[in-house]
Amino acid sequence: WNVLACNQLAMPISFNDNSMFIPQTFDYDAYTKECQKVFGLTPDYEWALRFFGGYDIDKDFLGDSNTIFSNGQFDPWRAGGLNKNVTADSSGIALYIEGGAHHLDLRPPNAADPATVTEARNIEMANIKKWIAEY
């Protein structure tokens, strides 16, 4: 992961006074120098935005299809996820899963799963089956 984070998947993280964490700003210069020292790589901080889109989610994902964007309530990465349906053909689905955590809907079912996670899995499976049948 560290090689990816020092190359194309750099994810600057910082915390402010409104966070439960100790306030900390991300130091791009220090992070870049460390990546260069350890891996000989210079992070491309905007590669994922250029390659996958995200500068303007209302336009960048219009051409996508058959995509499910799931975001769990307790997933710290949900702020960077797509939280609304944005594909032109309406086959893209954005799910906000109350009680969900990072990738919980992609893990094997567990008796402790909230009902919202089970429902999200059902929605995901129904759409995947539909897309396969249409293909």
mmCIF file with all atom_site columns, C-alpha atoms in Angstrom:
data_model
loop_
_atom_site.group_PDB
_atom_site.id
_atom_site.type_symbol
_atom_site.label_atom_id
_atom_site.label_alt_id
_atom_site.label_comp_id
_atom_site.label_asym_id
_atom_site.label_entity_id
_atom_site.label_seq_id
_atom_site.pdbx_PDB_ins_code
_atom_site.Cartn_x
_atom_site.Cartn_y
_atom_site.Cartn_z
_atom_site.occupancy
_atom_site.B_iso_or_equiv
_atom_site.pdbx_formal_charge
_atom_site.auth_seq_id
_atom_site.auth_comp_id
_atom_site.auth_asym_id
_atom_site.auth_atom_id
_atom_site.pdbx_PDB_model_num
ATOM 1   C CA . TRP A 1 1   ? 0.000   0.000   0.000   1.00 0.00 ? 1   TRP A CA 1
ATOM 2   C CA . ASN A 1 2   ? 2.776   2.449   0.870   1.00 0.00 ? 2   ASN A CA 1
ATOM 3   C CA . VAL A 1 3   ? 4.223   2.165   -2.652  1.00 0.00 ? 3   VAL A CA 1
ATOM 4   C CA . LEU A 1 4   ? 0.792   2.977   -4.129  1.00 0.00 ? 4   LEU A CA 1
ATOM 5   C CA . ALA A 1 5   ? 0.285   5.841   -1.690  1.00 0.00 ? 5   ALA A CA 1
ATOM 6   C CA . CYS A 1 6   ? 3.658   7.263   -2.694  1.00 0.00 ? 6   CYS A CA 1
ATOM 7   C CA . ASN A 1 7   ? 2.811   6.996   -6.373  1.00 0.00 ? 7   ASN A CA 1
ATOM 8   C CA . GLN A 1 8   ? -0.703  7.307   -7.812  1.00 0.00 ? 8   GLN A CA 1
ATOM 9   C CA . LEU A 1 9   ? -2.945  6.851   -4.790  1.00 0.00 ? 9   LEU A CA 1
ATOM 10  C CA . ALA A 1 10  ? -1.675  9.498   -2.408  1.00 0.00 ? 10  ALA A CA 1
ATOM 11  C CA . MET A 1 11  ? -4.377  10.318  0.130   1.00 0.00 ? 11  MET A CA 1
ATOM 12  C CA . PRO A 1 12  ? -3.529  13.441  2.092   1.00 0.00 ? 12  PRO A CA 1
ATOM 13  C CA . ILE A 1 13  ? -5.271  13.337  5.444   1.00 0.00 ? 13  ILE A CA 1
ATOM 14  C CA . SER A 1 14  ? -5.457  16.089  8.013   1.00 0.00 ? 14  SER A CA 1
ATOM 15  C CA . PHE A 1 15  ? -7.585  16.823  11.054  1.00 0.00 ? 15  PHE A CA 1
ATOM 16  C CA . ASN A 1 16  ? -8.949  20.102  12.365  1.00 0.00 ? 16  ASN A CA 1
ATOM 17  C CA . ASP A 1 17  ? -10.270 21.229  15.753  1.00 0.00 ? 17  ASP A CA 1
ATOM 18  C CA . ASN A 1 18  ? -13.723 19.779  14.953  1.00 0.00 ? 18  ASN A CA 1
ATOM 19  C CA . SER A 1 19  ? -12.372 16.244  14.668  1.00 0.00 ? 19  SER A CA 1
ATOM 20  C CA . MET A 1 20  ? -12.108 13.614  17.378  1.00 0.00 ? 20  MET A CA 1
ATOM 21  C CA . PHE A 1 21  ? -8.423  13.365  16.442  1.00 0.00 ? 21  PHE A CA 1
ATOM 22  C CA . ILE A 1 22  ? -5.583  15.667  17.463  1.00 0.00 ? 22  ILE A CA 1
ATOM 23  C CA . PRO A 1 23  ? -5.439  18.541  14.959  1.00 0.00 ? 23  PRO A CA 1
ATOM 24  C CA . GLN A 1 24  ? -2.820  17.879  12.311  1.00 0.00 ? 24  GLN A CA 1
ATOM 25  C CA . THR A 1 25  ? -2.238  19.346  8.883   1.00 0.00 ? 25  THR A CA 1
ATOM 26  C CA . PHE A 1 26  ? -0.877  17.283  6.006   1.00 0.00 ? 26  PHE A CA 1
ATOM 27  C CA . ASP A 1 27  ? 2.655   18.309  5.046   1.00 0.00 ? 27  ASP A CA 1
ATOM 28  C CA . TYR A 1 28  ? 2.920   17.729  1.297   1.00 0.00 ? 28  TYR A CA 1
ATOM 29  C CA . ASP A 1 29  ? 6.617   18.607  1.173   1.00 0.00 ? 29  ASP A CA 1
ATOM 30  C CA . ALA A 1 30  ? 7.585   16.251  4.000   1.00 0.00 ? 30  ALA A CA 1
ATOM 31  C CA . TYR A 1 31  ? 5.436   13.417  2.619   1.00 0.00 ? 31  TYR A CA 1
ATOM 32  C CA . THR A 1 32  ? 6.879   13.852  -0.873  1.00 0.00 ? 32  THR A CA 1
ATOM 33  C CA . LYS A 1 33  ? 10.447  13.858  0.465   1.00 0.00 ? 33  LYS A CA 1
ATOM 34  C CA . GLU A 1 34  ? 9.784   10.676  2.483   1.00 0.00 ? 34  GLU A CA 1
ATOM 35  C CA . CYS A 1 35  ? 8.323   8.913   -0.585  1.00 0.00 ? 35  CYS A CA 1
ATOM 36  C CA . GLN A 1 36  ? 11.315  9.954   -2.662  1.00 0.00 ? 36  GLN A CA 1
ATOM 37  C CA . LYS A 1 37  ? 13.717  8.768   0.040   1.00 0.00 ? 37  LYS A CA 1
ATOM 38  C CA . VAL A 1 38  ? 12.048  5.397   0.697   1.00 0.00 ? 38  VAL A CA 1
ATOM 39  C CA . PHE A 1 39  ? 10.716  4.420   -2.746  1.00 0.00 ? 39  PHE A CA 1
ATOM 40  C CA . GLY A 1 40  ? 12.279  6.858   -5.217  1.00 0.00 ? 40  GLY A CA 1
ATOM 41  C CA . LEU A 1 41  ? 8.748   7.999   -6.111  1.00 0.00 ? 41  LEU A CA 1
ATOM 42  C CA . THR A 1 42  ? 7.071   11.391  -6.224  1.00 0.00 ? 42  THR A CA 1
ATOM 43  C CA . PRO A 1 43  ? 3.372   11.243  -5.326  1.00 0.00 ? 43  PRO A CA 1
ATOM 44  C CA . ASP A 1 44  ? 0.976   12.376  -8.018  1.00 0.00 ? 44  ASP A CA 1
ATOM 45  C CA . TYR A 1 45  ? -1.617  13.861  -5.693  1.00 0.00 ? 45  TYR A CA 1
ATOM 46  C CA . GLU A 1 46  ? -4.274  14.363  -8.374  1.00 0.00 ? 46  GLU A CA 1
ATOM 47  C CA . TRP A 1 47  ? -3.801  11.203  -10.460 1.00 0.00 ? 47  TRP A CA 1
ATOM 48  C CA . ALA A 1 48  ? -6.968  9.481   -9.211  1.00 0.00 ? 48  ALA A CA 1
ATOM 49  C CA . LEU A 1 49  ? -9.054  12.594  -9.879  1.00 0.00 ? 49  LEU A CA 1
ATOM 50  C CA . ARG A 1 50  ? -7.650  12.882  -13.410 1.00 0.00 ? 50  ARG A CA 1
ATOM 51  C CA . PHE A 1 51  ? -7.920  9.161   -14.178 1.00 0.00 ? 51  PHE A CA 1
ATOM 52  C CA . PHE A 1 52  ? -11.210 8.257   -12.486 1.00 0.00 ? 52  PHE A CA 1
ATOM 53  C CA . GLY A 1 53  ? -12.861 11.678  -12.244 1.00 0.00 ? 53  GLY A CA 1
ATOM 54  C CA . GLY A 1 54  ? -14.193 13.565  -9.300  1.00 0.00 ? 54  GLY A CA 1
ATOM 55  C CA . TYR A 1 55  ? -13.472 17.224  -9.987  1.00 0.00 ? 55  TYR A CA 1
ATOM 56  C CA . ASP A 1 56  ? -17.106 17.600  -11.084 1.00 0.00 ? 56  ASP A CA 1
ATOM 57  C CA . ILE A 1 57  ? -19.090 14.508  -10.120 1.00 0.00 ? 57  ILE A CA 1
ATOM 58  C CA . ASP A 1 58  ? -22.173 15.728  -11.972 1.00 0.00 ? 58  ASP A CA 1
ATOM 59  C CA . LYS A 1 59  ? -20.203 15.535  -15.246 1.00 0.00 ? 59  LYS A CA 1
ATOM 60  C CA . ASP A 1 60  ? -17.288 13.180  -14.637 1.00 0.00 ? 60  ASP A CA 1
ATOM 61  C CA . PHE A 1 61  ? -19.356 10.022  -14.147 1.00 0.00 ? 61  PHE A CA 1
ATOM 62  C CA . LEU A 1 62  ? -22.080 10.549  -16.739 1.00 0.00 ? 62  LEU A CA 1
ATOM 63  C CA . GLY A 1 63  ? -20.439 8.010   -19.045 1.00 0.00 ? 63  GLY A CA 1
ATOM 64  C CA . ASP A 1 64  ? -20.141 5.338   -16.363 1.00 0.00 ? 64  ASP A CA 1
ATOM 65  C CA . SER A 1 65  ? -22.656 2.539   -16.240 1.00 0.00 ? 65  SER A CA 1
ATOM 66  C CA . ASN A 1 66  ? -23.441 -0.488  -14.115 1.00 0.00 ? 66  ASN A CA 1
ATOM 67  C CA . THR A 1 67  ? -21.638 0.931   -11.106 1.00 0.00 ? 67  THR A CA 1
ATOM 68  C CA . ILE A 1 68  ? -22.575 0.799   -7.448  1.00 0.00 ? 68  ILE A CA 1
ATOM 69  C CA . PHE A 1 69  ? -21.094 3.443   -5.176  1.00 0.00 ? 69  PHE A CA 1
ATOM 70  C CA . SER A 1 70  ? -21.664 2.271   -1.602  1.00 0.00 ? 70  SER A CA 1
ATOM 71  C CA . ASN A 1 71  ? -20.841 4.387   1.417   1.00 0.00 ? 71  ASN A CA 1
ATOM 72  C CA . GLY A 1 72  ? -21.236 3.261   5.001   1.00 0.00 ? 72  GLY A CA 1
ATOM 73  C CA . GLN A 1 73  ? -22.248 5.682   7.745   1.00 0.00 ? 73  GLN A CA 1
ATOM 74  C CA . PHE A 1 74  ? -19.174 4.728   9.793   1.00 0.00 ? 74  PHE A CA 1
ATOM 75  C CA . ASP A 1 75  ? -16.739 4.595   6.875   1.00 0.00 ? 75  ASP A CA 1
ATOM 76  C CA . PRO A 1 76  ? -14.183 7.373   7.331   1.00 0.00 ? 76  PRO A CA 1
ATOM 77  C CA . TRP A 1 77  ? -13.739 7.476   3.531   1.00 0.00 ? 77  TRP A CA 1
ATOM 78  C CA . ARG A 1 78  ? -17.424 8.187   2.787   1.00 0.00 ? 78  ARG A CA 1
ATOM 79  C CA . ALA A 1 79  ? -16.770 11.909  2.426   1.00 0.00 ? 79  ALA A CA 1
ATOM 80  C CA . GLY A 1 80  ? -14.753 11.139  -0.702  1.00 0.00 ? 80  GLY A CA 1
ATOM 81  C CA . GLY A 1 81  ? -17.345 8.775   -2.128  1.00 0.00 ? 81  GLY A CA 1
ATOM 82  C CA . LEU A 1 82  ? -20.162 9.398   -4.533  1.00 0.00 ? 82  LEU A CA 1
ATOM 83  C CA . ASN A 1 83  ? -23.307 10.018  -2.568  1.00 0.00 ? 83  ASN A CA 1
ATOM 84  C CA . LYS A 1 84  ? -25.815 10.549  -5.343  1.00 0.00 ? 84  LYS A CA 1
ATOM 85  C CA . ASN A 1 85  ? -26.782 8.849   -8.592  1.00 0.00 ? 85  ASN A CA 1
ATOM 86  C CA . VAL A 1 86  ? -24.851 10.522  -11.394 1.00 0.00 ? 86  VAL A CA 1
ATOM 87  C CA . THR A 1 87  ? -24.754 8.222   -14.434 1.00 0.00 ? 87  THR A CA 1
ATOM 88  C CA . ALA A 1 88  ? -26.574 9.317   -17.586 1.00 0.00 ? 88  ALA A CA 1
ATOM 89  C CA . ASP A 1 89  ? -28.245 5.945   -18.127 1.00 0.00 ? 89  ASP A CA 1
ATOM 90  C CA . SER A 1 90  ? -29.350 5.693   -14.466 1.00 0.00 ? 90  SER A CA 1
ATOM 91  C CA . SER A 1 91  ? -27.551 2.374   -14.023 1.00 0.00 ? 91  SER A CA 1
ATOM 92  C CA . GLY A 1 92  ? -25.180 3.888   -11.481 1.00 0.00 ? 92  GLY A CA 1
ATOM 93  C CA . ILE A 1 93  ? -26.438 3.537   -7.948  1.00 0.00 ? 93  ILE A CA 1
ATOM 94  C CA . ALA A 1 94  ? -25.254 5.433   -4.888  1.00 0.00 ? 94  ALA A CA 1
ATOM 95  C CA . LEU A 1 95  ? -26.035 3.706   -1.601  1.00 0.00 ? 95  LEU A CA 1
ATOM 96  C CA . TYR A 1 96  ? -25.716 5.342   1.793   1.00 0.00 ? 96  TYR A CA 1
ATOM 97  C CA . ILE A 1 97  ? -25.761 2.531   4.341   1.00 0.00 ? 97  ILE A CA 1
ATOM 98  C CA . GLU A 1 98  ? -26.821 3.562   7.837   1.00 0.00 ? 98  GLU A CA 1
ATOM 99  C CA . GLY A 1 99  ? -24.874 1.508   10.344  1.00 0.00 ? 99  GLY A CA 1
ATOM 100 C CA . GLY A 1 100 ? -22.449 0.474   7.609   1.00 0.00 ? 100 GLY A CA 1
ATOM 101 C CA . ALA A 1 101 ? -18.670 0.526   7.913   1.00 0.00 ? 101 ALA A CA 1
ATOM 102 C CA . HIS A 1 102 ? -15.807 0.455   5.429   1.00 0.00 ? 102 HIS A CA 1
ATOM 103 C CA . HIS A 1 103 ? -16.549 -2.331  2.889   1.00 0.00 ? 103 HIS A CA 1
ATOM 104 C CA . LEU A 1 104 ? -18.971 -4.022  5.289   1.00 0.00 ? 104 LEU A CA 1
ATOM 105 C CA . ASP A 1 105 ? -21.414 -4.692  2.448   1.00 0.00 ? 105 ASP A CA 1
ATOM 106 C CA . LEU A 1 106 ? -18.645 -6.500  0.531   1.00 0.00 ? 106 LEU A CA 1
ATOM 107 C CA . ARG A 1 107 ? -17.733 -8.827  3.379   1.00 0.00 ? 107 ARG A CA 1
ATOM 108 C CA . PRO A 1 108 ? -19.413 -12.195 4.018   1.00 0.00 ? 108 PRO A CA 1
ATOM 109 C CA . PRO A 1 109 ? -22.733 -11.921 5.839   1.00 0.00 ? 109 PRO A CA 1
ATOM 110 C CA . ASN A 1 110 ? -22.551 -11.990 9.611   1.00 0.00 ? 110 ASN A CA 1
ATOM 111 C CA . ALA A 1 111 ? -25.292 -12.381 12.213  1.00 0.00 ? 111 ALA A CA 1
ATOM 112 C CA . ALA A 1 112 ? -24.258 -9.017  13.680  1.00 0.00 ? 112 ALA A CA 1
ATOM 113 C CA . ASP A 1 113 ? -24.805 -7.145  10.393  1.00 0.00 ? 113 ASP A CA 1
ATOM 114 C CA . PRO A 1 114 ? -27.337 -4.322  10.623  1.00 0.00 ? 114 PRO A CA 1
ATOM 115 C CA . ALA A 1 115 ? -30.455 -4.854  8.496   1.00 0.00 ? 115 ALA A CA 1
ATOM 116 C CA . THR A 1 116 ? -29.383 -1.889  6.353   1.00 0.00 ? 116 THR A CA 1
ATOM 117 C CA . VAL A 1 117 ? -26.230 -3.766  5.310   1.00 0.00 ? 117 VAL A CA 1
ATOM 118 C CA . THR A 1 118 ? -28.241 -6.863  4.396   1.00 0.00 ? 118 THR A CA 1
ATOM 119 C CA . GLU A 1 119 ? -30.595 -4.687  2.337   1.00 0.00 ? 119 GLU A CA 1
ATOM 120 C CA . ALA A 1 120 ? -27.637 -3.006  0.602   1.00 0.00 ? 120 ALA A CA 1
ATOM 121 C CA . ARG A 1 121 ? -26.233 -6.432  -0.338  1.00 0.00 ? 121 ARG A CA 1
ATOM 122 C CA . ASN A 1 122 ? -29.643 -7.412  -1.737  1.00 0.00 ? 122 ASN A CA 1
ATOM 123 C CA . ILE A 1 123 ? -29.798 -4.227  -3.839  1.00 0.00 ? 123 ILE A CA 1
ATOM 124 C CA . GLU A 1 124 ? -26.235 -4.786  -5.071  1.00 0.00 ? 124 GLU A CA 1
ATOM 125 C CA . MET A 1 125 ? -26.884 -8.427  -5.970  1.00 0.00 ? 125 MET A CA 1
ATOM 126 C CA . ALA A 1 126 ? -30.180 -7.673  -7.729  1.00 0.00 ? 126 ALA A CA 1
ATOM 127 C CA . ASN A 1 127 ? -28.535 -5.029  -9.892  1.00 0.00 ? 127 ASN A CA 1
ATOM 128 C CA . ILE A 1 128 ? -25.499 -7.173  -10.713 1.00 0.00 ? 128 ILE A CA 1
ATOM 129 C CA . LYS A 1 129 ? -27.794 -10.030 -11.758 1.00 0.00 ? 129 LYS A CA 1
ATOM 130 C CA . LYS A 1 130 ? -29.839 -7.598  -13.872 1.00 0.00 ? 130 LYS A CA 1
ATOM 131 C CA . TRP A 1 131 ? -26.725 -6.221  -15.598 1.00 0.00 ? 131 TRP A CA 1
ATOM 132 C CA . ILE A 1 132 ? -25.447 -9.714  -16.344 1.00 0.00 ? 132 ILE A CA 1
ATOM 133 C CA . ALA A 1 133 ? -28.821 -10.766 -17.755 1.00 0.00 ? 133 ALA A CA 1
ATOM 134 C CA . GLU A 1 134 ? -28.968 -7.633  -19.930 1.00 0.00 ? 134 GLU A CA 1
ATOM 135 C CA . TYR A 1 135 ? -25.484 -8.332  -21.247 1.00 0.00 ? 135 TYR A CA 1
#
